[in-house]
Amino acid sequence: MAEKMVRVLIGCITFLIVALLFSILGVMLLKGLPAMHAGFLFEESRDFGRAGGVYYQSIGTLILMGVAVLWSLPVALGSVLFQTEYLDTGKLKTFLTQLTYILNATPTILFGLVGYLLFGVYLDTGVSWVTGSLILAVMILPTLQVSIREAVEALPEKYREAGMALGLSRPTQIWRIILPQSFYGIVTGVFLGLARAAGETAAIMFTATTFSGIQFPQSFSDPVPTLQTHILVLAQEASNPESIAQAWGAGLVLLGLVFLLTLTAWAFRARVVMESEL
Amino acid sequence: MIQFKNFVAAFGGRKVIRALTFNLPANSITAIIGASGSGKTTLLRALCRMNDRVKNFRVEGNVLIDGMDIYRPDTDVYALRRNVGLVFQKPCVFPKSIFDNAVFGVKEKMHRKEYPDLVEKVLREVFLWEEVKDRLGEKATTLSQGQQQRLTLARTLAVGPQVLLMDEPTSSLDPKSTAAIEKLVQSLKSRHTILWVTHQHDQAHSIADKVLIIENGQIAPFETPVARPEQSSSFTRVLQNVQEYPE
Ligand SMILES: Nc1ncnc2c1ncn2[C@@H]1O[C@H](COP(=O)(O)OP(=O)(O)OP(=O)(O)O)[C@@H](O)[C@H]1O
Ligand SMILES: [Mg+2]
């Protein structure tokens, strides 16, 4: 009896979540599609975002995300390998793991604030894509760290032992066994990190982006336009229906981007499962 | 020459090997027999420091290989493990080609031009060459268990160890491959010091110079194969017959 009730309850919750997801998707499509026209993705925005497309905004978002991952990946990978391959004692390992989880749960506005204070106020570097990508990098570091560590730890112990028994040194072991065998897991982590970076607004708003009037950054100290800031600013012009329509359109593009990244991550995760069954 | 002096191996408070003292002469085959869980694998792993990563594992006393204490802090464990090759109870090949598996342990140590010769040499040594010479590029995971076991042995031999530790290497082999491996091990005796864990008394007595029985973490009194030849069973005779026609 009780079991039946629990089952019904879980069923309801699942249904609610799925319904919620689909209604968000539905609304996004409904509101966003009208703004889409042939060149929406490849046209410059005009008239303060009220017309035209989101070309430079999309590029800006991609630049910020990509560069953030470039900063973050070596650090994440290095710290994971240090934890799993070089640390033999348990205590420091547990501590570092806890630290990543705490970092992962920190509200992103805090990263934005700290980044703003450090770069914008203290170092006075101004608003630039380099600063923004650095802050994003710190922010997605735990996401990358956790998923890469899971991939490396899922590696069957027997491979490690077989390598050890052949007298491979630690760097050789990492290069020849750990990295190749957990490759797909690492790629999955990168895509999840990218998806997280794409969904982020607060952390980069003060430090990396401006609204309109700019195209590609010409130097390291230039800001970039991003979809996130574009949406935020346009959405505030509630009295102007064209702005709102454009905001929905940009939202749809961003959603599509995140969707694509998550799907790719899934595809790679499926490969991981296949590999570990070998 | 391997010397154990009051050697103790323990997981936390549980001593698996207690106060072991004995010598193994170089270029000999020693068989180790013991009930399941008696610590045979632990003993072999202790000899190449494979338990360094295991949390509460600890040792007391000394193990000396050619007079060097392998648990001294300044020991180069990687050189030690290349000198003391371990073949696992369960074969573990890498999900790579047969060729890559055979040279896995020496890739950094030699030029790639030397790989093919080495691969042929070690695969011949383990009587696997004829079976796989036309499919060296295929994944090693497509081989049968017995073939995989011989491949892991070849992979270990490629590194050129002086001591060879084998943990029930024939437990997944058919009588023919078993006989082949036994013959192989005997041929390796001139260059290697071999420790062989087995559950089969017959096998131990027919191939080894010395048989050690482990009980309660200690060695029961020595038995030598000469001491009880009359007890060799019909199975040994079958094996011996097979041995005369290995291919
Ligand atoms: N990593 C470990 N942590 C804790 N205890 C262990 C560990 N490895 C082995 N042991 C214990 O050490 C004892 C000896 O195990 P070992 O694997 O050496 O036995 P064995 O003689 O090889 O047995 P078998 O014939 O079944 O292979 C067992 O009681 C086992 O539970
Ligand atoms: Mg065992």
XYZ file of C-alpha atoms and ligand atoms in Angstrom:
557
model
C 0.000 0.000 0.000
C 2.648 2.446 1.135
C 4.802 1.339 -1.752
C 1.996 2.113 -4.170
C 1.605 5.609 -2.749
C 5.312 6.301 -3.038
C 5.232 5.108 -6.589
C 2.307 7.390 -7.444
C 4.066 10.290 -5.746
C 7.292 9.729 -7.643
C 5.285 9.405 -10.835
C 3.594 12.744 -10.191
C 6.876 14.506 -9.459
C 8.496 13.083 -12.567
C 5.498 14.175 -14.614
C 5.682 17.658 -13.129
C 9.372 18.015 -13.961
C 8.884 16.793 -17.496
C 5.854 19.041 -17.932
C 7.823 22.005 -16.636
C 10.690 21.311 -19.007
C 8.365 20.997 -21.960
C 6.381 24.117 -21.101
C 9.618 26.116 -20.890
C 10.662 24.711 -24.238
C 7.203 25.423 -25.628
C 7.151 29.020 -24.445
C 10.704 29.578 -25.732
C 9.733 28.269 -29.143
C 6.455 30.139 -29.227
C 7.997 33.449 -28.240
C 11.374 33.024 -29.827
C 10.460 31.726 -33.253
C 8.772 34.962 -34.458
C 12.068 36.812 -33.966
C 13.883 34.243 -36.045
C 14.356 35.218 -39.604
C 16.683 34.001 -42.268
C 19.725 35.892 -41.061
C 19.078 36.088 -37.307
C 22.162 34.055 -36.496
C 24.401 35.817 -38.996
C 23.371 39.443 -38.860
C 24.643 42.264 -36.747
C 22.152 43.672 -34.280
C 20.831 47.105 -35.228
C 19.000 49.940 -33.576
C 20.183 49.006 -30.059
C 19.175 45.417 -30.466
C 15.652 46.138 -31.598
C 16.310 44.823 -35.068
C 18.807 42.656 -36.905
C 20.350 39.475 -35.551
C 22.639 38.251 -32.805
C 25.774 37.363 -34.761
C 28.387 39.133 -32.642
C 26.565 38.207 -29.451
C 26.757 34.525 -30.345
C 30.413 34.806 -31.275
C 31.133 36.666 -28.027
C 29.429 33.954 -25.996
C 31.411 31.259 -27.786
C 34.692 33.130 -27.256
C 34.066 33.561 -23.542
C 33.064 29.922 -23.083
C 35.850 28.484 -25.161
C 38.603 30.547 -23.591
C 37.234 29.843 -20.117
C 37.534 26.108 -20.782
C 41.051 26.611 -22.130
C 42.065 28.183 -18.828
C 40.161 25.745 -16.721
C 40.942 22.404 -18.319
C 44.674 22.167 -17.503
C 44.035 23.193 -13.904
C 41.155 20.752 -13.476
C 43.011 17.890 -15.134
C 46.173 18.590 -13.197
C 44.435 18.724 -9.859
C 42.476 15.542 -10.582
C 45.602 13.635 -11.568
C 47.400 14.982 -8.528
C 44.591 13.724 -6.328
C 44.134 10.321 -7.898
C 47.663 9.420 -8.949
C 50.048 11.220 -6.636
C 48.241 11.561 -3.308
C 48.418 8.340 -1.368
C 47.074 9.535 1.963
C 43.332 9.777 2.407
C 42.895 12.950 4.443
C 44.156 15.575 2.030
C 42.261 13.803 -0.727
C 38.948 14.004 1.144
C 39.603 17.630 2.009
C 40.259 18.568 -1.625
C 37.164 16.705 -2.736
C 35.008 18.542 -0.193
C 36.523 21.808 -1.344
C 35.439 21.231 -4.933
C 31.899 20.456 -3.852
C 31.721 23.660 -1.812
C 33.127 25.647 -4.714
C 30.562 24.032 -6.985
C 27.710 25.155 -4.753
C 28.866 28.754 -4.396
C 26.335 31.224 -5.886
C 27.788 32.522 -9.128
C 27.084 36.147 -8.293
C 29.826 35.823 -5.687
C 32.316 34.860 -8.377
C 31.154 37.872 -10.330
C 31.580 40.176 -7.353
C 34.974 38.860 -6.341
C 36.108 38.981 -9.936
C 34.842 42.520 -10.285
C 36.599 43.612 -7.099
C 39.835 41.867 -8.001
C 40.117 42.758 -11.686
C 37.859 45.744 -12.076
C 38.627 47.651 -8.884
C 41.873 46.352 -7.439
C 43.839 45.589 -10.619
C 41.841 48.080 -12.663
C 42.008 46.056 -15.884
C 38.644 47.338 -17.047
C 35.914 45.352 -18.678
C 37.436 42.763 -21.033
C 36.880 39.321 -22.429
C 40.111 38.051 -20.869
C 38.961 39.038 -17.381
C 35.537 37.566 -17.987
C 36.887 34.294 -19.241
C 39.187 34.034 -16.223
C 36.262 34.464 -13.857
C 34.180 31.995 -15.838
C 37.118 29.604 -15.721
C 37.212 29.693 -11.937
C 33.478 29.202 -11.890
C 33.344 26.141 -14.100
C 36.460 24.653 -12.531
C 34.546 22.560 -9.981
C 32.164 21.244 -12.637
C 35.078 20.181 -14.783
C 36.954 18.845 -11.789
C 34.097 16.684 -10.555
C 33.247 15.158 -13.906
C 36.871 14.529 -14.830
C 37.551 12.960 -11.459
C 34.565 10.686 -11.878
C 35.877 9.630 -15.265
C 39.353 8.905 -13.940
C 38.096 7.069 -10.881
C 35.727 4.951 -12.954
C 38.779 3.523 -14.679
C 39.067 -0.129 -13.584
C 41.837 -0.573 -11.027
C 43.201 -3.546 -12.961
C 44.537 -1.318 -15.753
C 46.408 0.797 -13.246
C 47.825 -2.289 -11.597
C 48.840 -3.853 -14.882
C 50.728 -0.681 -15.744
C 52.311 -0.547 -12.312
C 53.457 -4.159 -12.548
C 55.250 -3.326 -15.790
C 57.231 -0.699 -13.919
C 55.747 2.312 -15.688
C 56.624 5.592 -13.994
C 53.770 7.818 -12.890
C 53.942 10.246 -15.813
C 54.095 7.336 -18.258
C 51.210 5.674 -16.458
C 49.154 8.856 -16.770
C 50.052 9.443 -20.396
C 49.628 5.867 -21.596
C 46.855 4.467 -19.412
C 44.903 7.032 -17.414
C 44.356 9.683 -20.095
C 43.545 7.396 -23.037
C 41.278 5.174 -20.980
C 39.277 8.063 -19.530
C 39.329 10.230 -22.660
C 35.602 10.160 -23.335
C 34.820 10.923 -19.718
C 37.093 13.950 -19.860
C 35.423 15.199 -23.039
C 32.045 14.778 -21.359
C 33.297 16.923 -18.500
C 34.459 19.620 -20.901
C 31.060 19.813 -22.574
C 29.234 19.966 -19.255
C 31.602 22.760 -18.222
C 30.887 24.592 -21.469
C 27.166 24.225 -20.946
C 27.500 25.637 -17.459
C 29.553 28.566 -18.720
C 26.955 29.251 -21.407
C 24.194 29.523 -18.859
C 26.085 32.100 -16.851
C 25.294 35.791 -16.754
C 25.993 37.168 -13.323
C 29.676 36.372 -13.181
C 30.561 38.089 -16.427
C 28.166 40.982 -16.504
C 30.419 43.431 -14.657
C 33.692 42.236 -16.014
C 33.544 41.113 -19.599
C 30.568 42.319 -21.554
C 28.936 45.417 -22.837
C 25.633 45.738 -24.570
C 25.899 46.963 -28.125
C 28.063 48.826 -30.535
C 30.990 46.407 -30.474
C 31.915 43.551 -32.734
C 34.988 41.326 -32.416
C 37.385 42.211 -29.630
C 40.475 43.840 -31.153
C 42.752 43.498 -28.131
C 43.009 41.714 -24.824
C 41.395 44.617 -23.014
C 38.246 44.828 -25.161
C 34.843 43.704 -23.931
C 32.622 41.399 -25.980
C 28.883 41.401 -26.504
C 27.207 38.196 -25.339
C 23.791 36.643 -25.723
C 23.306 36.727 -21.978
C 23.820 40.477 -21.608
C 21.832 41.058 -24.785
C 18.834 39.240 -23.325
C 19.164 40.953 -19.980
C 19.224 44.467 -21.379
C 16.507 43.948 -23.994
C 14.199 42.266 -21.514
C 14.233 45.383 -19.373
C 12.672 47.445 -22.126
C 9.244 46.114 -21.297
C 7.444 48.897 -23.126
C 9.049 48.048 -26.424
C 7.594 44.929 -28.062
C 10.389 44.692 -30.660
C 13.050 44.521 -27.936
C 11.133 41.831 -26.100
C 10.716 39.785 -29.252
C 14.457 40.067 -29.974
C 15.232 39.008 -26.396
C 13.146 35.853 -26.817
C 14.934 35.132 -30.055
C 18.339 35.465 -28.437
C 17.090 33.287 -25.569
C 16.136 30.569 -27.992
C 19.597 30.665 -29.576
C 21.248 30.362 -26.152
C 18.955 27.516 -25.163
C 19.740 25.725 -28.402
C 23.444 26.120 -27.720
C 23.204 24.667 -24.214
C 20.997 21.875 -25.507
C 23.529 20.989 -28.162
C 26.372 20.927 -25.655
C 24.458 18.718 -23.226
C 23.494 16.308 -25.994
C 27.126 16.055 -27.089
C 28.130 15.369 -23.497
C 25.540 12.589 -23.341
C 26.783 11.056 -26.550
C 30.311 10.907 -25.152
C 29.078 9.527 -21.835
C 27.478 6.662 -23.726
C 30.897 5.878 -25.177
C 32.338 5.795 -21.656
C 29.855 3.151 -20.603
C 30.737 1.070 -23.644
C 34.455 1.370 -22.946
C 34.186 0.287 -19.330
C 32.310 -2.840 -20.342
C 35.260 -4.042 -22.348
C 68.671 -14.680 -4.764
C 65.667 -13.617 -2.706
C 65.845 -13.519 1.079
C 62.982 -13.054 3.507
C 63.993 -12.125 7.044
C 61.239 -12.147 9.634
C 58.975 -10.768 6.984
C 55.488 -9.686 8.059
C 52.786 -8.357 5.746
C 49.578 -7.023 7.259
C 46.404 -5.183 6.328
C 45.798 -2.980 9.338
C 45.936 -5.244 12.369
C 45.460 -8.464 10.395
C 48.738 -10.161 9.663
C 48.512 -12.154 6.459
C 52.172 -13.190 6.348
C 53.799 -13.744 9.734
C 57.488 -13.823 10.442
C 58.559 -15.470 7.229
C 62.217 -16.411 6.913
C 63.576 -18.288 3.940
C 65.873 -18.007 0.943
C 65.227 -18.619 -2.699
C 68.289 -19.361 -4.780
C 68.678 -17.583 -8.101
C 67.681 -19.394 -11.307
C 65.317 -21.799 -9.671
C 61.619 -22.497 -9.741
C 59.760 -22.383 -6.468
C 56.138 -23.413 -6.289
C 53.886 -21.972 -3.617
C 50.870 -23.899 -2.505
C 48.283 -22.861 0.033
C 44.594 -22.702 0.723
C 42.555 -19.888 -0.727
C 43.100 -16.748 1.323
C 46.340 -18.015 2.816
C 48.298 -15.037 1.508
C 49.976 -16.314 -1.646
C 48.978 -13.354 -3.765
C 49.885 -10.990 -0.946
C 53.362 -12.504 -0.792
C 53.936 -12.059 -4.532
C 52.599 -8.509 -4.518
C 54.843 -7.647 -1.593
C 57.836 -8.699 -3.674
C 57.238 -6.018 -6.294
C 55.710 -3.459 -3.945
C 52.357 -3.573 -5.667
C 50.607 -2.788 -2.390
C 52.157 0.659 -2.039
C 48.836 2.196 -3.057
C 46.814 0.041 -0.646
C 45.916 2.164 2.332
C 46.533 0.207 5.515
C 49.050 -2.239 4.111
C 52.294 -2.448 6.081
C 55.361 -4.660 6.267
C 57.900 -5.563 8.933
C 61.220 -7.312 8.613
C 63.187 -7.348 5.366
C 62.989 -8.668 1.842
C 66.275 -8.658 -0.012
C 66.712 -9.193 -3.707
C 70.366 -9.661 -4.606
C 71.234 -8.228 -1.222
C 69.206 -5.030 -1.612
C 66.347 -4.391 0.779
C 63.410 -3.552 -1.478
C 61.495 -1.705 1.255
C 64.248 0.805 1.893
C 62.899 4.314 1.356
C 65.427 5.104 -1.368
C 64.478 2.095 -3.496
C 63.564 2.946 -7.083
C 60.210 1.118 -7.156
C 59.864 1.468 -10.912
C 63.207 -0.203 -11.530
C 62.259 -2.807 -8.947
C 59.008 -3.603 -10.727
C 60.794 -3.881 -14.056
C 63.207 -6.304 -12.443
C 60.473 -8.280 -10.686
C 57.718 -9.076 -13.155
C 54.285 -10.054 -11.899
C 51.785 -12.051 -13.921
C 48.328 -11.696 -12.416
C 45.881 -14.394 -11.464
C 43.346 -12.875 -13.876
C 44.860 -11.769 -17.171
C 44.365 -8.063 -17.813
C 45.148 -6.979 -21.355
C 44.727 -3.370 -22.403
C 41.954 -2.594 -24.889
C 44.559 -2.090 -27.588
C 46.070 -4.226 -30.312
C 47.944 -7.437 -29.577
C 51.097 -5.770 -30.869
C 50.686 -2.739 -28.593
C 50.061 -4.966 -25.608
C 53.237 -6.938 -26.185
C 55.436 -3.815 -26.174
C 53.387 -1.852 -23.649
C 55.994 -1.858 -20.920
C 58.969 -0.911 -23.081
C 57.637 1.658 -25.542
C 59.600 4.530 -24.044
C 62.717 2.445 -23.640
C 63.480 1.563 -27.234
C 63.149 2.773 -30.798
C 59.964 1.831 -32.616
C 61.999 0.033 -35.269
C 62.913 -2.521 -32.641
C 59.306 -3.283 -31.697
C 58.482 -5.945 -34.322
C 61.487 -8.107 -33.483
C 60.777 -7.903 -29.777
C 57.094 -8.717 -30.308
C 57.964 -11.799 -32.324
C 60.563 -12.892 -29.794
C 58.342 -12.669 -26.729
C 55.268 -14.079 -28.463
C 57.347 -17.061 -29.584
C 58.599 -17.499 -26.063
C 55.064 -17.939 -24.790
C 54.033 -20.118 -27.774
C 51.526 -17.564 -28.980
C 53.255 -16.390 -32.164
C 51.829 -18.993 -34.534
C 48.296 -18.314 -33.315
C 48.349 -14.539 -33.640
C 51.018 -13.631 -36.178
C 48.400 -12.765 -38.817
C 46.233 -10.661 -36.487
C 48.708 -8.570 -34.495
C 46.677 -5.430 -35.212
C 43.469 -6.806 -33.734
C 42.286 -5.882 -30.260
C 43.811 -8.080 -27.597
C 40.403 -8.361 -25.950
C 39.283 -10.582 -28.832
C 41.689 -13.314 -27.718
C 40.580 -16.244 -25.567
C 41.331 -16.205 -21.852
C 44.226 -18.602 -22.231
C 45.685 -16.571 -25.081
C 45.285 -13.391 -23.058
C 47.110 -15.019 -20.161
C 50.028 -15.898 -22.425
C 49.983 -12.390 -23.890
C 50.295 -10.850 -20.433
C 53.205 -13.181 -19.755
C 54.830 -12.067 -23.015
C 54.216 -8.437 -22.060
C 56.021 -9.025 -18.782
C 58.919 -10.886 -20.413
C 59.396 -7.993 -22.841
C 60.415 -5.772 -19.948
C 63.225 -8.210 -19.175
C 62.684 -9.052 -15.516
C 65.162 -11.129 -13.599
C 62.542 -12.418 -11.168
C 59.251 -13.730 -12.470
C 56.232 -13.983 -10.178
C 53.350 -15.993 -11.527
C 50.028 -16.097 -9.751
C 48.222 -19.214 -10.933
C 49.095 -18.502 -14.553
C 47.599 -21.744 -15.800
C 44.281 -21.638 -13.966
C 42.456 -20.541 -17.112
C 44.352 -22.683 -19.590
C 43.595 -26.017 -21.246
C 45.965 -28.948 -20.650
C 47.878 -28.269 -23.836
C 48.573 -24.607 -23.098
C 49.237 -25.523 -19.476
C 51.875 -27.971 -20.548
C 53.263 -25.366 -22.909
C 53.546 -22.793 -20.153
C 55.123 -25.315 -17.820
C 57.678 -26.154 -20.443
C 58.234 -22.480 -21.096
C 58.802 -21.782 -17.431
C 61.343 -24.536 -17.242
C 63.153 -23.033 -20.197
C 63.132 -19.633 -18.503
C 64.771 -21.041 -15.414
C 68.268 -20.549 -16.736
C 67.770 -16.784 -16.872
C 65.087 -16.051 -14.281
C 64.245 -16.739 -10.694
C 60.676 -17.935 -10.711
C 57.965 -18.019 -8.063
C 54.906 -19.926 -9.115
C 51.633 -19.981 -7.200
C 49.412 -22.940 -7.913
C 46.594 -24.944 -6.406
C 47.664 -28.179 -8.034
C 50.078 -30.245 -5.990
C 50.904 -32.400 -8.974
C 51.899 -29.432 -11.052
C 53.971 -27.981 -8.235
C 55.885 -31.188 -7.748
C 56.452 -31.834 -11.421
C 57.912 -28.468 -12.361
C 59.406 -26.909 -9.266
C 62.788 -27.323 -7.659
C 61.219 -26.535 -4.340
C 57.676 -26.528 -3.058
C 56.581 -24.211 -0.268
C 53.316 -24.671 1.530
C 51.846 -21.591 3.167
C 49.683 -22.127 6.208
C 48.550 -19.451 8.653
C 50.928 -16.973 7.100
C 53.920 -19.221 7.651
C 55.745 -21.854 5.728
C 55.005 -25.443 6.497
C 58.089 -27.716 6.406
C 59.748 -27.917 2.975
C 58.826 -30.577 0.563
C 60.853 -31.377 -2.478
C 59.487 -33.106 -5.534
C 61.971 -35.938 -5.134
C 60.573 -36.701 -1.722
C 57.287 -38.030 -2.983
C 57.556 -39.153 -6.564
C 55.437 -42.232 -5.994
C 52.455 -40.011 -5.282
C 52.321 -38.410 -8.700
C 48.808 -38.923 -9.919
C 47.552 -40.055 -13.243
C 46.916 -36.407 -14.096
C 50.604 -35.597 -13.828
C 51.382 -38.473 -16.104
C 48.868 -37.119 -18.591
C 50.576 -33.757 -18.389
C 53.986 -35.284 -18.738
C 52.835 -37.099 -21.825
C 51.471 -33.917 -23.278
C 54.692 -32.164 -22.461
C 56.537 -34.423 -24.803
C 54.402 -33.235 -27.710
C 53.778 -29.624 -26.954
C 52.867 -28.244 -30.365
N 43.652 -5.052 -0.354
C 43.381 -5.829 0.717
N 42.858 -5.270 1.836
C 42.574 -6.029 2.914
N 42.781 -7.343 2.980
C 43.296 -7.965 1.908
C 43.630 -7.241 0.721
N 44.122 -8.109 -0.192
C 44.104 -9.317 0.397
N 43.621 -9.237 1.661
C 43.450 -10.351 2.609
O 44.656 -11.064 2.712
C 44.382 -12.448 2.827
C 45.216 -13.202 1.810
O 44.742 -12.889 0.514
P 45.477 -13.407 -0.771
O 44.825 -12.753 -1.949
O 46.924 -13.182 -0.610
O 45.143 -14.956 -0.760
P 45.572 -16.096 -1.791
O 46.389 -17.055 -1.045
O 46.165 -15.484 -3.010
O 44.155 -16.737 -2.145
P 43.643 -17.373 -3.545
O 44.202 -18.732 -3.648
O 42.153 -17.411 -3.379
O 44.067 -16.467 -4.644
C 42.899 -12.637 2.662
O 42.338 -12.844 3.952
C 42.426 -11.336 2.100
O 41.150 -11.021 2.571
Mg 45.569 -15.310 -5.019
